Amino acid sequence: MTASAKIEQIVLDEICLAGEAWMGEVKQGQYFRIIDLEGNQAVDTLFISANNAEERYSATDTLAQNQQLYLEKGTTLFSNFARPIASIVDDNCGRHDTLGGACSCESNTVRYAHDKYPMHSCRNNFMYALAQHPIAKKHQLNVRHIGPNINFFMNVPVTAEGHLKFEDGVSAPGKYVEIKAEMDLIILISNCPQLNNPCNAYNPTKIQLVIRDA
C-alpha cells in the first residue's frame, strides 16, 4: 500500500493533550492507532460496544482467553460477553498493561498521601467525558459504564509474590499501537495525568489518535 493510499484512508487525525480525556467512535473493521509522541505516556483506554453499552472490554475475559498477562501484537481483546471486541494488529512498543487500572482520587490517597486527593486523575477524566461529551449523550452513557481499562504503553510488572509494581514505561517517542475494531466501538481515553509514579516519567505528554478505513 502506498503512502498516499494510507493518507486517503484516514478519517480522523487528532491530538489529545497531556492529561486530557478523548472520546470517539470507530466502526467495525476500521483501525485505531495511538501514537506516543514523546514517549512513556500512559494511555488509559475503555472500549464500549456502540450497539449495546452493556457490552464492554473485559480484562478477565481477555486474560483468560489469551492465557497471558500482557497485551501485545496479535492479542484479541474480549468483551464481558466473551466476544472479540477488538484486536491488536500492529505494535512497536512491546507490551501493554491491563491490570493496573485507572488512577483516581481515592487510589492516589491510598498509594501516596492524603494530600494527593485533589490531584487530577484518569477516573476524573472518564467521569467528565461521560457527563459532557456529545457521544456519551448520544449513547446515554454515564459513570456506570466505566469498567476495566487498558493502560497502553504502561509498564506494570507482576512480582513473584503476585504484587503489581509501577515501573518506568517501556515506550519511546513515536511508538504506537494499532487496534482493529471487531464491532462498532465507542472509545474513551484518559491521557493519564499521573504525577506520582513513573508510568509517564512524571511528565504527562500529548498523544496522537488516528482512525483509518481498512
JSON list of C-alpha atoms in Angstrom, two decimals:
[
{"chain": "A", "resi": 1, "resn": "MET", "atom": "CA", "xyz": [0.00, 0.00, 0.00]},
{"chain": "A", "resi": 2, "resn": "THR", "atom": "CA", "xyz": [1.36, 3.41, -0.94]},
{"chain": "A", "resi": 3, "resn": "ALA", "atom": "CA", "xyz": [1.72, 6.30, 1.49]},
{"chain": "A", "resi": 4, "resn": "SER", "atom": "CA", "xyz": [-0.85, 8.33, -0.45]},
{"chain": "A", "resi": 5, "resn": "ALA", "atom": "CA", "xyz": [-3.36, 5.49, -0.22]},
{"chain": "A", "resi": 6, "resn": "LYS", "atom": "CA", "xyz": [-2.88, 5.32, 3.53]},
{"chain": "A", "resi": 7, "resn": "ILE", "atom": "CA", "xyz": [-3.46, 9.08, 3.81]},
{"chain": "A", "resi": 8, "resn": "GLU", "atom": "CA", "xyz": [-6.67, 8.79, 1.79]},
{"chain": "A", "resi": 9, "resn": "GLN", "atom": "CA", "xyz": [-7.93, 6.14, 4.21]},
{"chain": "A", "resi": 10, "resn": "ILE", "atom": "CA", "xyz": [-7.57, 8.39, 7.28]},
{"chain": "A", "resi": 11, "resn": "VAL", "atom": "CA", "xyz": [-10.94, 9.51, 8.62]},
{"chain": "A", "resi": 12, "resn": "LEU", "atom": "CA", "xyz": [-9.67, 11.18, 11.81]},
{"chain": "A", "resi": 13, "resn": "ASP", "atom": "CA", "xyz": [-6.30, 12.50, 12.97]},
{"chain": "A", "resi": 14, "resn": "GLU", "atom": "CA", "xyz": [-6.34, 14.34, 16.32]},
{"chain": "A", "resi": 15, "resn": "ILE", "atom": "CA", "xyz": [-4.07, 15.28, 19.18]},
{"chain": "A", "resi": 16, "resn": "CYS", "atom": "CA", "xyz": [-5.10, 14.59, 22.77]},
{"chain": "A", "resi": 17, "resn": "LEU", "atom": "CA", "xyz": [-3.29, 16.97, 25.08]},
{"chain": "A", "resi": 18, "resn": "ALA", "atom": "CA", "xyz": [-1.41, 15.88, 28.19]},
{"chain": "A", "resi": 19, "resn": "GLY", "atom": "CA", "xyz": [-3.71, 14.82, 30.99]},
{"chain": "A", "resi": 20, "resn": "GLU", "atom": "CA", "xyz": [-6.92, 15.25, 29.00]},
{"chain": "A", "resi": 21, "resn": "ALA", "atom": "CA", "xyz": [-9.84, 12.99, 28.00]},
{"chain": "A", "resi": 22, "resn": "TRP", "atom": "CA", "xyz": [-10.84, 11.96, 24.46]},
{"chain": "A", "resi": 23, "resn": "MET", "atom": "CA", "xyz": [-13.85, 10.09, 23.11]},
{"chain": "A", "resi": 24, "resn": "GLY", "atom": "CA", "xyz": [-14.56, 8.81, 19.61]},
{"chain": "A", "resi": 25, "resn": "GLU", "atom": "CA", "xyz": [-16.41, 6.19, 17.57]},
{"chain": "A", "resi": 26, "resn": "VAL", "atom": "CA", "xyz": [-14.69, 3.53, 15.47]},
{"chain": "A", "resi": 27, "resn": "LYS", "atom": "CA", "xyz": [-16.69, 1.40, 13.05]},
{"chain": "A", "resi": 28, "resn": "GLN", "atom": "CA", "xyz": [-16.26, -2.36, 12.75]},
{"chain": "A", "resi": 29, "resn": "GLY", "atom": "CA", "xyz": [-13.28, -3.08, 10.51]},
{"chain": "A", "resi": 30, "resn": "GLN", "atom": "CA", "xyz": [-11.66, 0.32, 10.99]},
{"chain": "A", "resi": 31, "resn": "TYR", "atom": "CA", "xyz": [-8.22, 0.74, 12.54]},
{"chain": "A", "resi": 32, "resn": "PHE", "atom": "CA", "xyz": [-7.44, 2.94, 15.54]},
{"chain": "A", "resi": 33, "resn": "ARG", "atom": "CA", "xyz": [-3.84, 3.94, 16.14]},
{"chain": "A", "resi": 34, "resn": "ILE", "atom": "CA", "xyz": [-2.50, 5.53, 19.35]},
{"chain": "A", "resi": 35, "resn": "ILE", "atom": "CA", "xyz": [0.88, 7.22, 18.94]},
{"chain": "A", "resi": 36, "resn": "ASP", "atom": "CA", "xyz": [3.03, 8.06, 21.96]},
{"chain": "A", "resi": 37, "resn": "LEU", "atom": "CA", "xyz": [4.52, 11.27, 20.60]},
{"chain": "A", "resi": 38, "resn": "GLU", "atom": "CA", "xyz": [7.10, 11.98, 23.31]},
{"chain": "A", "resi": 39, "resn": "GLY", "atom": "CA", "xyz": [7.49, 8.59, 25.00]},
{"chain": "A", "resi": 40, "resn": "ASN", "atom": "CA", "xyz": [6.49, 6.92, 28.28]},
{"chain": "A", "resi": 41, "resn": "GLN", "atom": "CA", "xyz": [2.97, 8.33, 28.31]},
{"chain": "A", "resi": 42, "resn": "ALA", "atom": "CA", "xyz": [0.32, 6.03, 29.81]},
{"chain": "A", "resi": 43, "resn": "VAL", "atom": "CA", "xyz": [-2.96, 5.96, 27.85]},
{"chain": "A", "resi": 44, "resn": "ASP", "atom": "CA", "xyz": [-5.90, 4.61, 29.88]},
{"chain": "A", "resi": 45, "resn": "THR", "atom": "CA", "xyz": [-8.47, 3.26, 27.41]},
{"chain": "A", "resi": 46, "resn": "LEU", "atom": "CA", "xyz": [-12.03, 1.94, 27.60]},
{"chain": "A", "resi": 47, "resn": "PHE", "atom": "CA", "xyz": [-13.78, 0.05, 24.76]},
{"chain": "A", "resi": 48, "resn": "ILE", "atom": "CA", "xyz": [-17.61, 0.01, 24.77]},
{"chain": "A", "resi": 49, "resn": "SER", "atom": "CA", "xyz": [-19.92, -1.53, 22.18]},
{"chain": "A", "resi": 50, "resn": "ALA", "atom": "CA", "xyz": [-21.71, 1.20, 20.22]},
{"chain": "A", "resi": 51, "resn": "ASN", "atom": "CA", "xyz": [-24.70, -1.11, 19.73]},
{"chain": "A", "resi": 52, "resn": "ASN", "atom": "CA", "xyz": [-25.09, -2.23, 23.33]},
{"chain": "A", "resi": 53, "resn": "ALA", "atom": "CA", "xyz": [-23.41, -0.16, 26.03]},
{"chain": "A", "resi": 54, "resn": "GLU", "atom": "CA", "xyz": [-23.75, -3.06, 28.47]},
{"chain": "A", "resi": 55, "resn": "GLU", "atom": "CA", "xyz": [-21.05, -4.84, 26.46]},
{"chain": "A", "resi": 56, "resn": "ARG", "atom": "CA", "xyz": [-17.54, -3.54, 27.05]},
{"chain": "A", "resi": 57, "resn": "TYR", "atom": "CA", "xyz": [-13.91, -4.57, 27.27]},
{"chain": "A", "resi": 58, "resn": "SER", "atom": "CA", "xyz": [-13.24, -7.20, 29.93]},
{"chain": "A", "resi": 59, "resn": "ALA", "atom": "CA", "xyz": [-9.77, -7.66, 31.40]},
{"chain": "A", "resi": 60, "resn": "THR", "atom": "CA", "xyz": [-10.69, -11.02, 32.95]},
{"chain": "A", "resi": 61, "resn": "ASP", "atom": "CA", "xyz": [-12.10, -12.47, 29.72]},
{"chain": "A", "resi": 62, "resn": "THR", "atom": "CA", "xyz": [-9.13, -11.15, 27.74]},
{"chain": "A", "resi": 63, "resn": "LEU", "atom": "CA", "xyz": [-6.55, -12.64, 30.10]},
{"chain": "A", "resi": 64, "resn": "ALA", "atom": "CA", "xyz": [-8.40, -15.96, 30.31]},
{"chain": "A", "resi": 65, "resn": "GLN", "atom": "CA", "xyz": [-8.87, -16.31, 26.56]},
{"chain": "A", "resi": 66, "resn": "ASN", "atom": "CA", "xyz": [-5.29, -15.32, 25.66]},
{"chain": "A", "resi": 67, "resn": "GLN", "atom": "CA", "xyz": [-3.62, -17.11, 28.59]},
{"chain": "A", "resi": 68, "resn": "GLN", "atom": "CA", "xyz": [-1.12, -14.29, 29.12]},
{"chain": "A", "resi": 69, "resn": "LEU", "atom": "CA", "xyz": [-0.79, -11.26, 31.40]},
{"chain": "A", "resi": 70, "resn": "TYR", "atom": "CA", "xyz": [0.27, -8.62, 28.90]},
{"chain": "A", "resi": 71, "resn": "LEU", "atom": "CA", "xyz": [-1.30, -7.30, 25.73]},
{"chain": "A", "resi": 72, "resn": "GLU", "atom": "CA", "xyz": [0.79, -7.26, 22.57]},
{"chain": "A", "resi": 73, "resn": "LYS", "atom": "CA", "xyz": [0.60, -7.57, 18.79]},
{"chain": "A", "resi": 74, "resn": "GLY", "atom": "CA", "xyz": [-1.72, -10.44, 17.96]},
{"chain": "A", "resi": 75, "resn": "THR", "atom": "CA", "xyz": [-3.77, -10.19, 21.16]},
{"chain": "A", "resi": 76, "resn": "THR", "atom": "CA", "xyz": [-7.54, -10.36, 20.77]},
{"chain": "A", "resi": 77, "resn": "LEU", "atom": "CA", "xyz": [-9.44, -8.19, 23.25]},
{"chain": "A", "resi": 78, "resn": "PHE", "atom": "CA", "xyz": [-12.66, -9.76, 24.59]},
{"chain": "A", "resi": 79, "resn": "SER", "atom": "CA", "xyz": [-15.83, -8.25, 26.00]},
{"chain": "A", "resi": 80, "resn": "ASN", "atom": "CA", "xyz": [-17.74, -9.16, 29.14]},
{"chain": "A", "resi": 81, "resn": "PHE", "atom": "CA", "xyz": [-19.98, -11.17, 26.80]},
{"chain": "A", "resi": 82, "resn": "ALA", "atom": "CA", "xyz": [-16.89, -13.26, 25.88]},
{"chain": "A", "resi": 83, "resn": "ARG", "atom": "CA", "xyz": [-16.91, -11.93, 22.31]},
{"chain": "A", "resi": 84, "resn": "PRO", "atom": "CA", "xyz": [-13.98, -10.38, 20.41]},
{"chain": "A", "resi": 85, "resn": "ILE", "atom": "CA", "xyz": [-14.33, -6.62, 20.77]},
{"chain": "A", "resi": 86, "resn": "ALA", "atom": "CA", "xyz": [-11.02, -5.53, 19.18]},
{"chain": "A", "resi": 87, "resn": "SER", "atom": "CA", "xyz": [-7.62, -6.89, 18.24]},
{"chain": "A", "resi": 88, "resn": "ILE", "atom": "CA", "xyz": [-4.09, -5.50, 18.37]},
{"chain": "A", "resi": 89, "resn": "VAL", "atom": "CA", "xyz": [-2.88, -5.77, 14.78]},
{"chain": "A", "resi": 90, "resn": "ASP", "atom": "CA", "xyz": [0.28, -3.66, 14.93]},
{"chain": "A", "resi": 91, "resn": "ASP", "atom": "CA", "xyz": [2.53, -2.55, 17.75]},
{"chain": "A", "resi": 92, "resn": "ASN", "atom": "CA", "xyz": [6.14, -1.42, 18.05]},
{"chain": "A", "resi": 93, "resn": "CYS", "atom": "CA", "xyz": [6.17, -0.86, 21.80]},
{"chain": "A", "resi": 94, "resn": "GLY", "atom": "CA", "xyz": [6.23, -4.44, 23.01]},
{"chain": "A", "resi": 95, "resn": "ARG", "atom": "CA", "xyz": [3.57, -4.92, 25.65]},
{"chain": "A", "resi": 96, "resn": "HIS", "atom": "CA", "xyz": [0.75, -3.12, 27.42]},
{"chain": "A", "resi": 97, "resn": "ASP", "atom": "CA", "xyz": [-0.87, -3.38, 30.85]},
{"chain": "A", "resi": 98, "resn": "THR", "atom": "CA", "xyz": [-4.44, -4.38, 31.70]},
{"chain": "A", "resi": 99, "resn": "LEU", "atom": "CA", "xyz": [-4.04, -4.97, 35.46]},
{"chain": "A", "resi": 100, "resn": "GLY", "atom": "CA", "xyz": [-3.08, -1.59, 36.95]},
{"chain": "A", "resi": 101, "resn": "GLY", "atom": "CA", "xyz": [-6.46, 0.07, 36.45]},
{"chain": "A", "resi": 102, "resn": "ALA", "atom": "CA", "xyz": [-7.09, 3.80, 36.29]},
{"chain": "A", "resi": 103, "resn": "CYS", "atom": "CA", "xyz": [-5.76, 6.26, 38.83]},
{"chain": "A", "resi": 104, "resn": "SER", "atom": "CA", "xyz": [-8.40, 8.01, 40.94]},
{"chain": "A", "resi": 105, "resn": "CYS", "atom": "CA", "xyz": [-8.53, 10.50, 43.80]},
{"chain": "A", "resi": 106, "resn": "GLU", "atom": "CA", "xyz": [-9.04, 7.57, 46.17]},
{"chain": "A", "resi": 107, "resn": "SER", "atom": "CA", "xyz": [-6.17, 5.45, 44.83]},
{"chain": "A", "resi": 108, "resn": "ASN", "atom": "CA", "xyz": [-3.84, 8.46, 44.87]},
{"chain": "A", "resi": 109, "resn": "THR", "atom": "CA", "xyz": [-4.67, 8.87, 48.56]},
{"chain": "A", "resi": 110, "resn": "VAL", "atom": "CA", "xyz": [-4.10, 5.21, 49.40]},
{"chain": "A", "resi": 111, "resn": "ARG", "atom": "CA", "xyz": [-0.92, 4.78, 47.33]},
{"chain": "A", "resi": 112, "resn": "TYR", "atom": "CA", "xyz": [0.79, 8.07, 48.01]},
{"chain": "A", "resi": 113, "resn": "ALA", "atom": "CA", "xyz": [-0.53, 10.56, 50.60]},
{"chain": "A", "resi": 114, "resn": "HIS", "atom": "CA", "xyz": [-3.77, 12.09, 51.86]},
{"chain": "A", "resi": 115, "resn": "ASP", "atom": "CA", "xyz": [-2.87, 15.46, 50.34]},
{"chain": "A", "resi": 116, "resn": "LYS", "atom": "CA", "xyz": [-2.85, 13.87, 46.84]},
{"chain": "A", "resi": 117, "resn": "TYR", "atom": "CA", "xyz": [-6.66, 13.51, 46.88]},
{"chain": "A", "resi": 118, "resn": "PRO", "atom": "CA", "xyz": [-7.42, 16.71, 44.87]},
{"chain": "A", "resi": 119, "resn": "MET", "atom": "CA", "xyz": [-4.96, 15.81, 42.10]},
{"chain": "A", "resi": 120, "resn": "HIS", "atom": "CA", "xyz": [-6.35, 15.24, 38.62]},
{"chain": "A", "resi": 121, "resn": "SER", "atom": "CA", "xyz": [-6.91, 11.57, 37.77]},
{"chain": "A", "resi": 122, "resn": "CYS", "atom": "CA", "xyz": [-7.95, 9.24, 34.95]},
{"chain": "A", "resi": 123, "resn": "ARG", "atom": "CA", "xyz": [-11.23, 8.40, 36.64]},
{"chain": "A", "resi": 124, "resn": "ASN", "atom": "CA", "xyz": [-12.00, 12.13, 36.79]},
{"chain": "A", "resi": 125, "resn": "ASN", "atom": "CA", "xyz": [-11.31, 12.31, 33.04]},
{"chain": "A", "resi": 126, "resn": "PHE", "atom": "CA", "xyz": [-13.64, 9.37, 32.39]},
{"chain": "A", "resi": 127, "resn": "MET", "atom": "CA", "xyz": [-16.43, 10.88, 34.50]},
{"chain": "A", "resi": 128, "resn": "TYR", "atom": "CA", "xyz": [-16.09, 14.31, 32.90]},
{"chain": "A", "resi": 129, "resn": "ALA", "atom": "CA", "xyz": [-16.23, 12.90, 29.37]},
{"chain": "A", "resi": 130, "resn": "LEU", "atom": "CA", "xyz": [-19.24, 10.73, 30.19]},
{"chain": "A", "resi": 131, "resn": "ALA", "atom": "CA", "xyz": [-21.04, 13.75, 31.63]},
{"chain": "A", "resi": 132, "resn": "GLN", "atom": "CA", "xyz": [-20.17, 16.25, 28.87]},
{"chain": "A", "resi": 133, "resn": "HIS", "atom": "CA", "xyz": [-19.20, 14.61, 25.58]},
{"chain": "A", "resi": 134, "resn": "PRO", "atom": "CA", "xyz": [-21.83, 14.50, 22.77]},
{"chain": "A", "resi": 135, "resn": "ILE", "atom": "CA", "xyz": [-21.03, 10.84, 22.05]},
{"chain": "A", "resi": 136, "resn": "ALA", "atom": "CA", "xyz": [-21.78, 9.94, 25.67]},
{"chain": "A", "resi": 137, "resn": "LYS", "atom": "CA", "xyz": [-25.09, 11.77, 25.48]},
{"chain": "A", "resi": 138, "resn": "LYS", "atom": "CA", "xyz": [-25.92, 10.14, 22.13]},
{"chain": "A", "resi": 139, "resn": "HIS", "atom": "CA", "xyz": [-25.44, 6.65, 23.63]},
{"chain": "A", "resi": 140, "resn": "GLN", "atom": "CA", "xyz": [-26.79, 7.56, 27.09]},
{"chain": "A", "resi": 141, "resn": "LEU", "atom": "CA", "xyz": [-23.54, 6.67, 28.80]},
{"chain": "A", "resi": 142, "resn": "ASN", "atom": "CA", "xyz": [-22.77, 7.52, 32.42]},
{"chain": "A", "resi": 143, "resn": "VAL", "atom": "CA", "xyz": [-20.35, 6.54, 35.19]},
{"chain": "A", "resi": 144, "resn": "ARG", "atom": "CA", "xyz": [-21.99, 3.10, 35.34]},
{"chain": "A", "resi": 145, "resn": "HIS", "atom": "CA", "xyz": [-20.25, 2.35, 32.05]},
{"chain": "A", "resi": 146, "resn": "ILE", "atom": "CA", "xyz": [-16.76, 2.78, 33.48]},
{"chain": "A", "resi": 147, "resn": "GLY", "atom": "CA", "xyz": [-15.24, -0.69, 33.64]},
{"chain": "A", "resi": 148, "resn": "PRO", "atom": "CA", "xyz": [-11.78, -2.29, 33.46]},
{"chain": "A", "resi": 149, "resn": "ASN", "atom": "CA", "xyz": [-9.40, -0.33, 31.25]},
{"chain": "A", "resi": 150, "resn": "ILE", "atom": "CA", "xyz": [-6.24, -0.96, 29.29]},
{"chain": "A", "resi": 151, "resn": "ASN", "atom": "CA", "xyz": [-3.12, 1.09, 30.07]},
{"chain": "A", "resi": 152, "resn": "PHE", "atom": "CA", "xyz": [-1.42, 1.32, 26.71]},
{"chain": "A", "resi": 153, "resn": "PHE", "atom": "CA", "xyz": [2.38, 1.88, 26.92]},
{"chain": "A", "resi": 154, "resn": "MET", "atom": "CA", "xyz": [2.32, 1.39, 30.71]},
{"chain": "A", "resi": 155, "resn": "ASN", "atom": "CA", "xyz": [4.76, -0.97, 32.43]},
{"chain": "A", "resi": 156, "resn": "VAL", "atom": "CA", "xyz": [3.24, -2.83, 35.39]},
{"chain": "A", "resi": 157, "resn": "PRO", "atom": "CA", "xyz": [5.28, -5.98, 36.09]},
{"chain": "A", "resi": 158, "resn": "VAL", "atom": "CA", "xyz": [3.96, -8.67, 38.41]},
{"chain": "A", "resi": 159, "resn": "THR", "atom": "CA", "xyz": [6.36, -9.78, 41.16]},
{"chain": "A", "resi": 160, "resn": "ALA", "atom": "CA", "xyz": [6.97, -13.39, 42.15]},
{"chain": "A", "resi": 161, "resn": "GLU", "atom": "CA", "xyz": [4.72, -12.74, 45.17]},
{"chain": "A", "resi": 162, "resn": "GLY", "atom": "CA", "xyz": [1.86, -11.65, 42.89]},
{"chain": "A", "resi": 163, "resn": "HIS", "atom": "CA", "xyz": [2.12, -7.92, 43.58]},
{"chain": "A", "resi": 164, "resn": "LEU", "atom": "CA", "xyz": [1.94, -5.18, 40.97]},
{"chain": "A", "resi": 165, "resn": "LYS", "atom": "CA", "xyz": [4.76, -2.67, 40.51]},
{"chain": "A", "resi": 166, "resn": "PHE", "atom": "CA", "xyz": [4.53, 0.62, 38.64]},
{"chain": "A", "resi": 167, "resn": "GLU", "atom": "CA", "xyz": [7.80, 0.99, 36.76]},
{"chain": "A", "resi": 168, "resn": "ASP", "atom": "CA", "xyz": [9.33, 3.28, 34.13]},
{"chain": "A", "resi": 169, "resn": "GLY", "atom": "CA", "xyz": [7.50, 3.00, 30.83]},
{"chain": "A", "resi": 170, "resn": "VAL", "atom": "CA", "xyz": [8.76, 0.77, 28.02]},
{"chain": "A", "resi": 171, "resn": "SER", "atom": "CA", "xyz": [7.71, 3.19, 25.30]},
{"chain": "A", "resi": 172, "resn": "ALA", "atom": "CA", "xyz": [9.65, 5.90, 23.44]},
{"chain": "A", "resi": 173, "resn": "PRO", "atom": "CA", "xyz": [8.87, 8.86, 21.16]},
{"chain": "A", "resi": 174, "resn": "GLY", "atom": "CA", "xyz": [6.90, 7.73, 18.13]},
{"chain": "A", "resi": 175, "resn": "LYS", "atom": "CA", "xyz": [5.96, 4.29, 19.46]},
{"chain": "A", "resi": 176, "resn": "TYR", "atom": "CA", "xyz": [2.44, 3.22, 18.58]},
{"chain": "A", "resi": 177, "resn": "VAL", "atom": "CA", "xyz": [-0.21, 0.56, 18.94]},
{"chain": "A", "resi": 178, "resn": "GLU", "atom": "CA", "xyz": [-2.90, -0.09, 16.32]},
{"chain": "A", "resi": 179, "resn": "ILE", "atom": "CA", "xyz": [-6.23, -1.73, 17.10]},
{"chain": "A", "resi": 180, "resn": "LYS", "atom": "CA", "xyz": [-8.78, -3.18, 14.71]},
{"chain": "A", "resi": 181, "resn": "ALA", "atom": "CA", "xyz": [-12.42, -2.77, 15.78]},
{"chain": "A", "resi": 182, "resn": "GLU", "atom": "CA", "xyz": [-14.18, -6.14, 15.74]},
{"chain": "A", "resi": 183, "resn": "MET", "atom": "CA", "xyz": [-17.53, -4.39, 16.31]},
{"chain": "A", "resi": 184, "resn": "ASP", "atom": "CA", "xyz": [-18.74, -0.79, 16.25]},
{"chain": "A", "resi": 185, "resn": "LEU", "atom": "CA", "xyz": [-16.98, 0.81, 19.19]},
{"chain": "A", "resi": 186, "resn": "ILE", "atom": "CA", "xyz": [-17.03, 3.81, 21.47]},
{"chain": "A", "resi": 187, "resn": "ILE", "atom": "CA", "xyz": [-13.51, 4.51, 22.69]},
{"chain": "A", "resi": 188, "resn": "LEU", "atom": "CA", "xyz": [-12.90, 6.61, 25.79]},
{"chain": "A", "resi": 189, "resn": "ILE", "atom": "CA", "xyz": [-9.36, 7.65, 26.66]},
{"chain": "A", "resi": 190, "resn": "SER", "atom": "CA", "xyz": [-7.73, 9.37, 29.58]},
{"chain": "A", "resi": 191, "resn": "ASN", "atom": "CA", "xyz": [-4.29, 10.56, 28.56]},
{"chain": "A", "resi": 192, "resn": "CYS", "atom": "CA", "xyz": [-3.01, 9.93, 32.06]},
{"chain": "A", "resi": 193, "resn": "PRO", "atom": "CA", "xyz": [-2.22, 13.00, 34.21]},
{"chain": "A", "resi": 194, "resn": "GLN", "atom": "CA", "xyz": [-0.40, 10.90, 36.85]},
{"chain": "A", "resi": 195, "resn": "LEU", "atom": "CA", "xyz": [2.46, 12.74, 38.60]},
{"chain": "A", "resi": 196, "resn": "ASN", "atom": "CA", "xyz": [3.11, 10.32, 41.46]},
{"chain": "A", "resi": 197, "resn": "ASN", "atom": "CA", "xyz": [4.55, 7.24, 39.74]},
{"chain": "A", "resi": 198, "resn": "PRO", "atom": "CA", "xyz": [6.95, 6.79, 36.81]},
{"chain": "A", "resi": 199, "resn": "CYS", "atom": "CA", "xyz": [4.36, 5.50, 34.30]},
{"chain": "A", "resi": 200, "resn": "ASN", "atom": "CA", "xyz": [4.87, 8.67, 32.24]},
{"chain": "A", "resi": 201, "resn": "ALA", "atom": "CA", "xyz": [8.25, 9.75, 33.63]},
{"chain": "A", "resi": 202, "resn": "TYR", "atom": "CA", "xyz": [6.39, 12.17, 35.96]},
{"chain": "A", "resi": 203, "resn": "ASN", "atom": "CA", "xyz": [5.74, 14.32, 32.90]},
{"chain": "A", "resi": 204, "resn": "PRO", "atom": "CA", "xyz": [2.37, 13.84, 31.10]},
{"chain": "A", "resi": 205, "resn": "THR", "atom": "CA", "xyz": [2.66, 14.50, 27.35]},
{"chain": "A", "resi": 206, "resn": "LYS", "atom": "CA", "xyz": [0.33, 14.61, 24.34]},
{"chain": "A", "resi": 207, "resn": "ILE", "atom": "CA", "xyz": [-0.65, 11.68, 22.12]},
{"chain": "A", "resi": 208, "resn": "GLN", "atom": "CA", "xyz": [-1.88, 11.35, 18.54]},
{"chain": "A", "resi": 209, "resn": "LEU", "atom": "CA", "xyz": [-5.03, 9.39, 17.65]},
{"chain": "A", "resi": 210, "resn": "VAL", "atom": "CA", "xyz": [-5.69, 8.19, 14.09]},
{"chain": "A", "resi": 211, "resn": "ILE", "atom": "CA", "xyz": [-8.71, 6.33, 12.70]},
{"chain": "A", "resi": 212, "resn": "ARG", "atom": "CA", "xyz": [-8.47, 4.87, 9.21]},
{"chain": "A", "resi": 213, "resn": "ASP", "atom": "CA", "xyz": [-10.56, 2.65, 6.98]},
{"chain": "A", "resi": 214, "resn": "ALA", "atom": "CA", "xyz": [-9.46, -0.86, 6.10]}
]
